[in-house]
Coordinates of C-alpha atoms in Angstrom, one line a residue:
Chain A
M402 CA -20.4 -6.0 -1.5
D403 CA -22.4 -2.9 -2.5
T404 CA -21.8 -1.8 -6.0
K405 CA -23.4 1.5 -6.8
T406 CA -23.3 3.0 -10.2
M407 CA -23.1 6.7 -10.3
P408 CA -22.8 9.0 -13.3
G409 CA -21.7 6.4 -15.8
K410 CA -24.6 3.9 -15.3
A411 CA -22.0 1.2 -15.7
P412 CA -22.5 -2.5 -15.5
A413 CA -21.1 -4.2 -12.4
A414 CA -19.1 -6.8 -14.2
A415 CA -16.1 -6.4 -16.4
S416 CA -16.5 -5.0 -19.9
Q417 CA -14.8 -7.6 -21.9
D418 CA -14.5 -5.6 -25.1
A419 CA -13.8 -2.3 -23.5
G420 CA -10.4 -0.8 -22.7
A421 CA -9.0 2.2 -21.0
I422 CA -10.7 4.5 -23.6
T423 CA -14.1 3.0 -23.5
A424 CA -14.6 1.3 -20.2
P425 CA -17.4 3.0 -18.2
T426 CA -16.5 4.4 -14.9
Q427 CA -18.0 2.4 -12.0
F428 CA -18.4 3.2 -8.4
I429 CA -18.2 1.1 -5.3
K430 CA -19.1 2.1 -1.8
T431 CA -16.8 0.6 0.9
K432 CA -16.4 0.9 4.6
L433 CA -14.1 3.9 4.0
E434 CA -15.1 5.8 0.9
T435 CA -16.9 5.4 -2.5
Y436 CA -14.3 4.8 -5.2
A437 CA -14.4 5.3 -8.9
Y438 CA -12.9 2.5 -11.0
R439 CA -12.9 0.9 -14.4
R440 CA -12.5 -2.7 -15.3
F441 CA -12.1 -4.5 -18.6
G442 CA -10.6 -7.5 -20.2
S443 CA -10.7 -11.2 -19.2
G444 CA -8.6 -14.3 -18.9
A445 CA -7.5 -17.0 -16.6
A446 CA -4.7 -15.0 -14.9
P447 CA -5.4 -13.1 -11.6
P448 CA -6.7 -9.6 -12.1
L449 CA -4.2 -6.8 -12.5
I450 CA -5.0 -3.8 -10.4
C451 CA -3.4 -0.5 -11.6
L452 CA -2.3 2.1 -9.0
Q453 CA -1.8 5.6 -10.3
H454 CA 0.9 8.2 -10.2
F455 CA 1.1 11.6 -8.6
T456 CA -2.0 13.7 -9.4
G457 CA -3.1 11.1 -12.0
T458 CA -6.6 9.9 -12.3
L459 CA -8.3 7.0 -14.1
D460 CA -7.9 9.0 -17.3
N461 CA -4.1 8.9 -17.1
W462 CA -3.8 5.2 -17.9
D463 CA -2.3 4.6 -21.3
P464 CA -4.5 2.2 -23.4
A465 CA -1.3 1.0 -25.2
V466 CA -0.3 -0.4 -21.8
T467 CA -3.5 -1.5 -20.2
D468 CA -5.4 -2.9 -23.1
P469 CA -2.9 -5.5 -24.3
L470 CA -2.5 -6.6 -20.7
A471 CA -6.3 -7.0 -20.5
R472 CA -6.0 -9.8 -23.1
G473 CA -5.3 -12.6 -20.7
R474 CA -6.6 -11.1 -17.4
E475 CA -9.0 -8.6 -16.1
V476 CA -7.5 -5.1 -15.6
I477 CA -8.9 -2.9 -12.9
L478 CA -8.0 0.8 -12.7
F479 CA -8.4 2.2 -9.2
E480 CA -9.2 5.8 -8.2
S481 CA -8.0 6.4 -4.7
A482 CA -9.7 8.7 -2.1
G483 CA -9.9 12.3 -3.0
L484 CA -9.1 11.9 -6.7
G485 CA -11.5 12.2 -9.6
R486 CA -15.0 11.2 -8.5
S487 CA -13.8 9.1 -5.6
T488 CA -15.0 10.6 -2.3
G489 CA -12.9 11.6 0.7
D490 CA -9.6 13.2 1.1
V491 CA -6.1 12.3 -0.3
P492 CA -4.2 10.8 2.7
T493 CA -0.8 12.4 3.5
T494 CA 0.9 9.0 3.9
V495 CA 1.4 6.0 1.7
S496 CA -0.1 3.7 4.3
G497 CA -3.2 5.9 4.4
M498 CA -3.5 5.3 0.6
A499 CA -2.9 1.6 1.0
A500 CA -5.8 1.5 3.4
H501 CA -8.1 2.9 0.7
F502 CA -6.8 0.4 -1.8
L503 CA -7.4 -2.5 0.6
A504 CA -10.9 -1.3 1.4
F505 CA -11.5 -1.2 -2.4
A506 CA -10.1 -4.7 -3.0
D507 CA -12.2 -6.1 -0.1
A508 CA -15.4 -4.5 -1.3
L509 CA -14.8 -6.0 -4.8
G510 CA -14.3 -9.4 -3.2
L511 CA -10.8 -9.7 -4.6
T512 CA -8.6 -12.2 -2.7
R513 CA -5.6 -12.6 -5.0
M514 CA -4.3 -10.2 -7.6
D515 CA -1.3 -8.8 -9.4
L516 CA -0.4 -5.1 -9.1
L517 CA 0.9 -2.5 -11.5
G518 CA 2.1 0.3 -9.4
F519 CA 3.4 3.3 -11.2
S520 CA 5.3 6.0 -9.3
L521 CA 3.2 6.9 -6.2
G522 CA 1.2 3.8 -7.1
G523 CA 4.3 1.6 -6.7
M524 CA 4.7 2.9 -3.2
V525 CA 1.1 2.0 -2.4
A526 CA 1.7 -1.4 -4.0
Q527 CA 4.7 -2.1 -1.7
Q528 CA 2.8 -1.0 1.4
A529 CA -0.2 -3.1 0.5
A530 CA 2.1 -6.2 -0.1
L531 CA 3.6 -5.6 3.4
E532 CA 0.2 -5.2 5.1
R533 CA -1.7 -7.9 3.3
P534 CA 0.9 -10.3 1.7
S535 CA -1.7 -13.0 0.8
L536 CA -3.6 -10.6 -1.4
V537 CA -0.7 -9.9 -3.8
R538 CA 0.7 -12.5 -6.2
K539 CA 3.1 -10.4 -8.3
M540 CA 4.0 -6.8 -8.6
L541 CA 5.1 -4.5 -11.4
L542 CA 6.8 -1.6 -9.8
V543 CA 7.4 1.2 -12.3
G544 CA 9.2 4.5 -11.8
T545 CA 8.9 4.2 -8.1
A546 CA 11.0 4.1 -4.9
P547 CA 11.2 2.2 -1.7
E548 CA 10.5 3.7 1.7
G549 CA 13.7 5.6 2.5
G550 CA 14.4 6.3 -1.1
E551 CA 16.0 9.5 -2.4
D552 CA 15.1 12.6 -4.4
I553 CA 11.4 11.6 -4.7
M554 CA 9.3 14.1 -6.5
H555 CA 11.1 17.3 -5.5
L556 CA 9.1 19.6 -7.7
E557 CA 11.2 22.5 -6.4
K558 CA 14.2 21.2 -8.3
P559 CA 15.2 23.6 -11.1
E560 CA 14.8 21.0 -13.9
L561 CA 11.2 20.3 -12.7
R562 CA 10.3 23.9 -11.9
K563 CA 11.3 24.9 -15.3
I564 CA 8.7 22.6 -16.8
L565 CA 6.0 23.2 -14.2
E566 CA 6.3 27.0 -14.4
D567 CA 6.5 27.1 -18.2
P568 CA 3.5 29.2 -19.3
T569 CA 3.6 27.8 -22.8
L570 CA 2.9 24.3 -21.5
A571 CA -0.7 23.4 -20.8
G572 CA -2.6 20.2 -20.0
Y573 CA -1.0 17.1 -21.2
Q574 CA 1.9 18.9 -22.7
V575 CA 3.3 19.2 -19.2
L576 CA 3.4 15.4 -19.0
V577 CA 5.3 15.2 -22.3
K578 CA 8.1 17.2 -20.7
L579 CA 7.9 15.6 -17.3
F580 CA 7.7 11.9 -18.3
F581 CA 9.9 11.9 -21.4
T582 CA 13.5 13.0 -22.1
A583 CA 14.5 15.9 -24.3
S584 CA 15.5 13.7 -27.3
A585 CA 13.4 13.9 -30.4
S586 CA 12.4 10.2 -30.3
S587 CA 11.4 10.4 -26.6
Q588 CA 9.4 13.6 -27.2
A589 CA 7.7 12.0 -30.2
A590 CA 6.7 9.1 -28.0
G591 CA 5.4 11.6 -25.5
Q592 CA 3.1 13.2 -28.0
A593 CA 1.8 9.8 -29.1
F594 CA 1.2 9.0 -25.5
V595 CA -0.9 12.1 -24.8
M596 CA -2.8 11.5 -28.1
R597 CA -3.8 8.1 -26.7
L598 CA -4.9 9.6 -23.4
A599 CA -7.0 12.3 -25.2
A600 CA -8.9 9.6 -27.1
R601 CA -11.2 9.2 -24.1
T602 CA -13.5 12.1 -24.5
E603 CA -16.5 11.1 -22.4
D604 CA -17.1 9.9 -18.8
R605 CA -13.8 11.4 -17.8
E606 CA -12.7 12.2 -14.3
P607 CA -12.2 15.8 -13.0
A608 CA -8.5 16.7 -13.0
S609 CA -6.6 17.0 -9.8
G610 CA -6.1 20.3 -8.2
P611 CA -3.4 21.8 -5.8
K612 CA -5.0 20.1 -2.8
V613 CA -4.3 16.7 -4.2
A614 CA -0.8 17.6 -5.1
Q615 CA -0.1 19.0 -1.6
A616 CA -1.3 15.9 0.2
Q617 CA 0.6 13.6 -2.2
V618 CA 3.8 15.6 -1.8
A619 CA 3.5 15.3 1.9
A620 CA 3.2 11.5 1.5
F621 CA 6.4 11.6 -0.7
R622 CA 8.3 13.5 2.1
A623 CA 7.2 11.0 4.7
W624 CA 8.1 8.1 2.4
E625 CA 11.7 9.5 2.0
R626 CA 12.3 9.2 5.8
V627 CA 14.6 6.4 7.0
D628 CA 13.4 4.7 10.2
G629 CA 15.7 2.1 11.5
E630 CA 17.7 -0.1 9.2
R631 CA 17.3 1.3 5.7
F632 CA 15.3 -0.8 3.2
A633 CA 14.9 -3.6 5.8
K634 CA 11.2 -3.8 5.1
L635 CA 11.9 -4.8 1.5
R636 CA 13.2 -8.1 2.7
R637 CA 9.6 -9.0 3.8
I638 CA 8.2 -8.4 0.3
T639 CA 8.9 -11.8 -1.1
Q640 CA 6.5 -11.7 -4.0
P641 CA 8.0 -11.8 -7.5
G642 CA 8.6 -8.3 -8.7
L643 CA 9.5 -6.6 -11.9
V644 CA 11.1 -3.2 -11.3
V645 CA 11.1 -0.9 -14.3
N646 CA 12.3 2.6 -15.0
G647 CA 13.9 4.9 -17.5
V648 CA 17.6 5.7 -16.8
F649 CA 16.9 9.5 -17.0
D650 CA 13.9 9.8 -14.6
N651 CA 14.2 13.2 -13.0
M652 CA 11.0 12.8 -10.9
I653 CA 12.0 9.6 -9.1
P654 CA 15.6 8.9 -10.2
V655 CA 16.5 5.4 -11.3
R656 CA 18.8 4.8 -8.3
N657 CA 15.6 4.2 -6.4
S658 CA 14.9 1.3 -8.8
Y659 CA 18.4 0.0 -8.1
F660 CA 17.6 0.1 -4.4
L661 CA 14.4 -1.9 -5.0
A662 CA 16.2 -4.5 -7.1
E663 CA 19.1 -4.8 -4.6
H664 CA 16.9 -5.2 -1.6
L665 CA 13.7 -6.9 -2.7
P666 CA 14.6 -10.6 -2.5
N667 CA 12.8 -11.6 -5.7
A668 CA 12.6 -8.7 -8.2
M669 CA 14.1 -8.4 -11.6
L670 CA 15.2 -4.9 -12.8
L671 CA 14.6 -3.5 -16.2
A672 CA 15.8 -0.1 -17.2
Y673 CA 15.2 1.6 -20.5
P674 CA 17.6 3.9 -22.3
D675 CA 16.8 7.5 -23.3
A676 CA 13.7 7.3 -21.1
G677 CA 12.3 9.2 -18.1
H678 CA 9.5 8.7 -15.6
G679 CA 7.2 7.5 -18.3
S680 CA 9.3 4.6 -19.6
L681 CA 6.3 2.2 -19.7
F682 CA 4.5 4.6 -22.0
Q683 CA 7.5 5.3 -24.2
Y684 CA 8.4 1.6 -24.6
H685 CA 4.8 0.4 -24.3
E686 CA 5.4 -2.6 -26.7
S687 CA 8.5 -3.8 -24.9
F688 CA 6.9 -3.1 -21.5
V689 CA 3.8 -5.0 -22.3
Q690 CA 5.9 -7.9 -23.6
Q691 CA 8.0 -7.9 -20.5
A692 CA 5.0 -7.6 -18.2
K693 CA 3.3 -10.5 -19.8
L694 CA 6.4 -12.7 -19.7
F695 CA 6.7 -11.8 -16.0
L696 CA 3.0 -12.2 -15.1
D697 CA 2.5 -15.4 -17.1
S698 CA 5.7 -17.2 -16.0
Chain B
M527 CA 40.9 -17.3 -45.2
D528 CA 43.1 -20.1 -44.0
T529 CA 41.3 -22.7 -41.9
K530 CA 43.6 -25.3 -40.5
T531 CA 42.3 -28.1 -38.3
M532 CA 44.7 -29.3 -35.6
P533 CA 44.1 -31.9 -32.9
G534 CA 40.3 -32.2 -33.3
K535 CA 40.3 -32.9 -37.1
A536 CA 37.2 -30.7 -37.2
P537 CA 35.2 -29.8 -40.2
A538 CA 35.6 -26.2 -41.4
A539 CA 31.9 -25.4 -41.5
A540 CA 29.5 -25.1 -38.6
S541 CA 28.3 -28.3 -37.0
Q542 CA 24.6 -27.8 -37.2
D543 CA 23.6 -30.5 -34.7
A544 CA 26.5 -29.9 -32.3
G545 CA 26.4 -27.6 -29.3
A546 CA 28.9 -26.4 -26.7
I547 CA 29.4 -30.0 -25.4
T548 CA 30.0 -31.8 -28.7
A549 CA 31.2 -29.2 -31.2
P550 CA 34.7 -30.0 -32.3
T551 CA 37.4 -27.5 -31.7
Q552 CA 38.6 -25.9 -34.9
F553 CA 41.7 -23.7 -35.5
I554 CA 42.2 -20.8 -37.8
K555 CA 45.6 -19.2 -38.6
T556 CA 45.4 -15.4 -38.9
K557 CA 47.8 -12.5 -39.5
L558 CA 48.3 -12.5 -35.7
E559 CA 47.9 -15.9 -34.1
T560 CA 46.3 -19.3 -34.6
Y561 CA 43.0 -19.3 -32.6
A562 CA 41.0 -22.2 -31.3
Y563 CA 37.2 -21.9 -31.8
R564 CA 34.0 -23.8 -31.9
R565 CA 31.0 -23.1 -34.1
F566 CA 27.5 -24.7 -34.1
G567 CA 23.9 -23.9 -34.9
S568 CA 22.3 -22.2 -37.9
G569 CA 19.7 -19.7 -38.8
A570 CA 18.9 -16.6 -40.6
A571 CA 20.2 -14.2 -37.9
P572 CA 23.7 -12.9 -37.9
P573 CA 26.2 -15.1 -36.1
L574 CA 26.7 -14.6 -32.4
I575 CA 30.3 -14.5 -31.3
C576 CA 30.9 -15.4 -27.6
L577 CA 33.8 -13.6 -25.8
Q578 CA 34.9 -15.3 -22.6
H579 CA 35.5 -14.3 -19.0
F580 CA 38.6 -14.0 -16.9
T581 CA 40.7 -17.2 -17.2
G582 CA 37.9 -19.0 -19.0
T583 CA 38.4 -21.1 -22.1
L584 CA 36.1 -22.5 -24.7
D585 CA 35.1 -25.2 -22.2
N586 CA 33.6 -22.5 -19.9
W587 CA 30.6 -21.8 -22.1
D588 CA 27.4 -23.1 -20.6
P589 CA 25.5 -25.3 -23.1
A590 CA 22.2 -24.1 -21.4
V591 CA 23.0 -20.7 -22.7
T592 CA 24.8 -21.3 -26.0
D593 CA 22.8 -24.1 -27.4
P594 CA 19.3 -22.6 -27.3
L595 CA 20.8 -19.4 -28.8
A596 CA 22.2 -21.6 -31.7
R597 CA 18.7 -22.4 -32.7
G598 CA 18.2 -19.4 -35.0
R599 CA 21.8 -18.3 -35.6
E600 CA 25.3 -19.7 -35.7
V601 CA 27.1 -19.4 -32.4
I602 CA 30.9 -19.1 -32.5
L603 CA 33.0 -19.5 -29.4
F604 CA 36.3 -17.7 -29.6
E605 CA 39.5 -18.6 -27.8
S606 CA 41.7 -15.5 -27.6
A607 CA 45.5 -15.5 -27.8
G608 CA 47.4 -17.3 -25.0
L609 CA 44.3 -19.2 -23.8
G610 CA 43.6 -22.9 -24.3
R611 CA 45.2 -24.1 -27.6
S612 CA 45.3 -20.6 -29.2
T613 CA 48.9 -19.5 -29.8
G614 CA 50.5 -16.3 -28.6
D615 CA 50.4 -14.5 -25.3
V616 CA 47.5 -12.9 -23.4
P617 CA 47.6 -9.2 -24.0
T618 CA 47.7 -6.9 -20.9
T619 CA 45.2 -4.5 -22.4
V620 CA 41.6 -4.9 -23.6
S621 CA 42.5 -3.2 -26.9
G622 CA 45.2 -5.9 -27.3
M623 CA 42.5 -8.5 -26.9
A624 CA 40.2 -6.8 -29.2
A625 CA 42.9 -6.8 -31.9
H626 CA 43.0 -10.6 -31.6
F627 CA 39.2 -10.9 -31.9
L628 CA 39.2 -8.6 -35.0
A629 CA 42.0 -10.7 -36.6
F630 CA 39.9 -13.8 -35.9
A631 CA 36.7 -12.3 -37.3
D632 CA 38.5 -11.1 -40.4
A633 CA 40.1 -14.5 -41.0
L634 CA 36.7 -16.2 -40.8
G635 CA 35.4 -13.6 -43.3
L636 CA 32.7 -12.3 -40.9
T637 CA 31.5 -8.9 -41.7
R638 CA 28.4 -8.5 -39.5
M639 CA 27.7 -10.2 -36.2
D640 CA 26.2 -10.0 -32.7
L641 CA 28.4 -10.3 -29.7
L642 CA 27.9 -12.0 -26.3
G643 CA 30.6 -10.5 -24.1
F644 CA 30.7 -11.9 -20.6
S645 CA 32.9 -10.2 -18.0
L646 CA 36.3 -9.5 -19.6
G647 CA 34.6 -10.6 -22.9
G648 CA 32.2 -7.7 -22.5
M649 CA 35.0 -5.2 -22.3
V650 CA 36.5 -6.7 -25.5
A651 CA 33.1 -6.4 -27.1
Q652 CA 32.9 -2.7 -26.3
Q653 CA 36.4 -2.1 -27.5
A654 CA 35.7 -4.0 -30.8
A655 CA 32.5 -2.0 -31.3
L656 CA 34.4 1.2 -30.9
E657 CA 37.2 0.2 -33.2
R658 CA 35.1 -1.5 -35.9
P659 CA 31.5 -0.3 -35.5
S660 CA 30.3 -1.7 -38.8
L661 CA 31.2 -5.2 -37.7
V662 CA 28.9 -5.3 -34.7
R663 CA 25.1 -5.3 -35.0
K664 CA 24.0 -5.8 -31.4
M665 CA 25.7 -6.6 -28.1
L666 CA 24.9 -8.6 -25.0
L667 CA 27.1 -7.2 -22.3
V668 CA 26.9 -9.5 -19.2
G669 CA 28.6 -9.0 -15.9
T670 CA 30.9 -6.4 -17.3
A671 CA 32.1 -2.9 -16.9
P672 CA 32.8 0.2 -19.0
E673 CA 36.3 1.6 -19.3
G674 CA 36.6 3.7 -16.1
G675 CA 34.5 1.3 -14.2
E676 CA 34.9 0.5 -10.5
D677 CA 36.1 -2.4 -8.4
I678 CA 36.7 -4.7 -11.3
M679 CA 38.1 -8.1 -10.4
H680 CA 40.0 -7.1 -7.3
L681 CA 40.9 -10.7 -6.3
E682 CA 42.7 -9.3 -3.3
K683 CA 39.4 -8.3 -1.7
P684 CA 38.6 -10.4 1.4
E685 CA 35.4 -11.9 0.1
L686 CA 37.1 -13.1 -3.1
R687 CA 40.4 -14.2 -1.4
K688 CA 38.3 -16.3 1.0
I689 CA 37.1 -18.3 -2.0
L690 CA 40.3 -18.3 -4.0
E691 CA 42.4 -19.5 -1.1
D692 CA 40.0 -22.1 0.3
P693 CA 41.9 -25.4 0.1
T694 CA 38.6 -27.4 0.2
L695 CA 37.5 -25.9 -3.2
A696 CA 39.0 -27.4 -6.3
G697 CA 38.3 -27.1 -10.0
Y698 CA 34.8 -26.0 -10.9
Q699 CA 33.8 -25.7 -7.3
V700 CA 35.6 -22.4 -7.2
L701 CA 33.3 -21.1 -9.9
V702 CA 30.2 -22.2 -7.9
K703 CA 31.4 -19.9 -5.1
L704 CA 32.6 -17.1 -7.3
F705 CA 29.8 -16.9 -9.8
F706 CA 26.8 -17.6 -7.5
T707 CA 25.5 -16.2 -4.2
A708 CA 25.5 -18.0 -0.9
S709 CA 21.8 -18.8 -1.0
A710 CA 20.7 -22.4 -1.3
S711 CA 19.0 -21.8 -4.6
S712 CA 21.9 -19.9 -6.2
Q713 CA 24.4 -22.6 -5.0
A714 CA 22.1 -25.3 -6.4
A715 CA 22.1 -23.4 -9.7
G716 CA 25.9 -23.3 -9.5
Q717 CA 26.2 -27.0 -9.1
A718 CA 23.9 -27.6 -12.1
F719 CA 26.0 -25.2 -14.1
V720 CA 29.3 -27.0 -13.4
M721 CA 27.6 -30.4 -14.1
R722 CA 26.7 -29.0 -17.5
L723 CA 30.3 -27.8 -18.1
A724 CA 31.7 -31.2 -17.1
A725 CA 29.5 -32.9 -19.7
R726 CA 32.2 -32.1 -22.3
T727 CA 34.8 -34.8 -21.6
E728 CA 36.8 -34.9 -24.9
D729 CA 38.6 -32.4 -27.1
R730 CA 38.9 -30.0 -24.1
E731 CA 41.1 -27.0 -23.8
P732 CA 44.0 -26.9 -21.3
A733 CA 43.1 -24.9 -18.2
S734 CA 44.5 -21.4 -17.8
G735 CA 47.5 -20.9 -15.5
P736 CA 48.8 -18.0 -13.4
K737 CA 50.4 -16.3 -16.4
V738 CA 47.0 -15.9 -18.0
A739 CA 45.5 -14.5 -14.8
Q740 CA 48.3 -12.0 -14.3
A741 CA 48.0 -10.6 -17.8
Q742 CA 44.2 -10.4 -17.6
V743 CA 44.4 -8.7 -14.2
A744 CA 46.8 -6.2 -15.7
A745 CA 44.2 -5.5 -18.4
F746 CA 41.5 -5.0 -15.7
R747 CA 43.7 -2.5 -13.9
A748 CA 44.3 -0.5 -17.1
W749 CA 40.5 -0.7 -17.9
E750 CA 39.7 0.9 -14.6
R751 CA 41.6 4.0 -15.3
V752 CA 39.7 7.2 -16.2
D753 CA 41.2 9.2 -19.1
G754 CA 39.5 12.4 -19.8
E755 CA 35.7 12.6 -19.5
R756 CA 34.5 9.5 -17.7
F757 CA 32.4 7.2 -19.9
A758 CA 32.5 9.6 -22.8
K759 CA 33.5 6.7 -25.2
L760 CA 30.2 4.9 -24.4
R761 CA 28.3 7.6 -26.3
R762 CA 30.0 6.4 -29.5
I763 CA 28.7 2.8 -29.0
T764 CA 25.3 3.3 -30.7
Q765 CA 24.5 -0.4 -31.3
P766 CA 21.5 -1.8 -29.4
G767 CA 22.8 -3.4 -26.2
L768 CA 21.4 -5.6 -23.5
V769 CA 23.3 -5.1 -20.3
V770 CA 22.8 -8.0 -17.8
N771 CA 24.1 -8.7 -14.3
G772 CA 23.2 -10.2 -10.9
V773 CA 22.6 -7.6 -8.2
F774 CA 25.2 -9.3 -6.0
D775 CA 28.1 -9.6 -8.3
N776 CA 31.3 -9.3 -6.2
M777 CA 33.7 -9.7 -9.1
I778 CA 32.4 -6.8 -11.2
P779 CA 29.8 -5.1 -9.1
V780 CA 26.4 -4.3 -10.6
R781 CA 27.0 -0.6 -10.4
N782 CA 29.2 -1.0 -13.5
S783 CA 26.2 -2.3 -15.3
Y784 CA 24.3 0.8 -14.1
F785 CA 27.1 2.9 -15.6
L786 CA 26.8 1.1 -18.9
A787 CA 23.0 1.5 -19.0
E788 CA 23.2 5.2 -18.1
H789 CA 25.8 6.1 -20.7
L790 CA 25.3 3.8 -23.6
P791 CA 22.7 5.6 -25.8
N792 CA 20.8 2.5 -26.7
A793 CA 21.1 -0.2 -24.1
M794 CA 18.5 -1.8 -21.9
L795 CA 19.5 -3.1 -18.5
L796 CA 18.4 -6.3 -16.9
A797 CA 19.4 -7.2 -13.4
Y798 CA 18.6 -10.5 -11.6
P799 CA 17.9 -11.0 -7.9
D800 CA 19.9 -13.3 -5.7
A801 CA 22.5 -13.6 -8.4
G802 CA 26.2 -12.9 -8.8
H803 CA 28.6 -12.7 -11.6
G804 CA 27.1 -15.8 -13.3
S805 CA 23.6 -14.5 -13.6
L806 CA 23.3 -15.7 -17.2
F807 CA 24.0 -19.3 -16.1
Q808 CA 21.8 -19.2 -13.0
Y809 CA 18.8 -17.8 -14.9
H810 CA 19.7 -19.4 -18.2
E811 CA 16.1 -19.9 -19.3
S812 CA 15.2 -16.3 -18.7
F813 CA 18.5 -15.1 -20.1
V814 CA 18.1 -17.0 -23.3
Q815 CA 14.5 -15.8 -23.6
Q816 CA 15.6 -12.2 -23.1
A817 CA 18.6 -12.6 -25.4
K818 CA 16.4 -13.9 -28.2
L819 CA 13.8 -11.2 -27.7
F820 CA 16.6 -8.7 -28.0
L821 CA 18.5 -10.2 -30.9
D822 CA 15.4 -11.0 -32.9
S823 CA 13.6 -7.7 -32.4

């Protein structure tokens, strides 16, 4: 295991008092690439590795979600290849992304863990559980879809284009529109969410550019394809799962969560009202409570 | 308020130490009919009124569900008209059933309550919330469907006929097949469930006959009809709701729970793996935990 610190001069071990806002970025060189990551928290439970959404970096993890979960277990945020300060290129397949995650887990010496996979990260979590079942104890699959799922991140859809091409929306304000519904309470939750993200002002990751988005969209298109019996692979993912989404997710519609719950042999479904893709951020108190119930049971 | 005790010589007040197995049956005469009911438990929370499933009587409430919920609130099991020892005829519409429930609630002097509506009982709960919104604080809607729902209790379907016409299945064993999946663990949970029901040996209700089933099936057929904009009425049910089902319910398929979660403005959805219509009995520990989280939040 070769842990190199780069810009952040971070300690190799977990920062017990830190959270998503203050944890220093660390770097680890592996057989594939050198990955940026952050780790914080402690406890007897297996570590929880967080796998990020489309174009998101380490800076996109909501402290209102990660920090309470870090009371009781170590939380490790992973930056996959080609994102932020991790080296390499973004793969154009989910299995390519899973290979980076597995290289990272191996380099850290992790042998048993829980996964929080959000959106694209939930696809990587499923793929990793298929390829290395012994590594994964439990999975939180939020706002995501199975292989063979439907209407996954079609940014060309009018309702998404309207947001993505709106010149009045900049930076995090795009997320407020993409991840939350149009209701006043959901939009208010969205503003609170991006305020929390903005609280990290130093040691941040560079934002993702169009090259990242293109490669990840290619991975979504490949993930939508049905090969053989649809959803058959899900039967082989026997780990306990908690599938979560908002009922009005227009990036990865909730019916993909229904597919997961109906085909994973051991996964409970939780769907939130008046919520979109970012249901875990909107209902962060409930989500953390449910996640702890699930992980600790 | 006119509370008459009939066969059970029961006290008029709640039996604080009793539960579903031991609570005496009580009777109350109202402007419509005289209804059998049982009440037990105590606590600061509003009372929880339990509305029963197709052909079920007071004896079909699982103590593993009702009794833990009665620690913290009073639980009241309601026997609607034409069932058990309640007088009158079973209505052929859900709104007819809701009228009986409202007459019962008024006669008991209840002005604010939570509802646990299972299957047919969940439809009565929705109707009551529409007709008397001020009466209902929160609703647990389990294994149920909105008005305009699909494939509701089609007993003529091959997979249900196979169970209902099986000469080797008698009494509660029919429920084990109807309410649970074919997996070994679900069937074992089913056997445990009916053992719990059988623990009540005295002061039981007479079982429902074909006349009850016919009237209730007529109500299901009427409930399936779509009048005007589908699911529009659900927008007017603004109470917090927790919608629960098993993903393999073949009596009232889970997509009806999806409809509820997508159209009720304030309802969270919970769906259990490897579970059928009786998910609340199969996962009684999780269900009680979730119900308490919901009711107490």
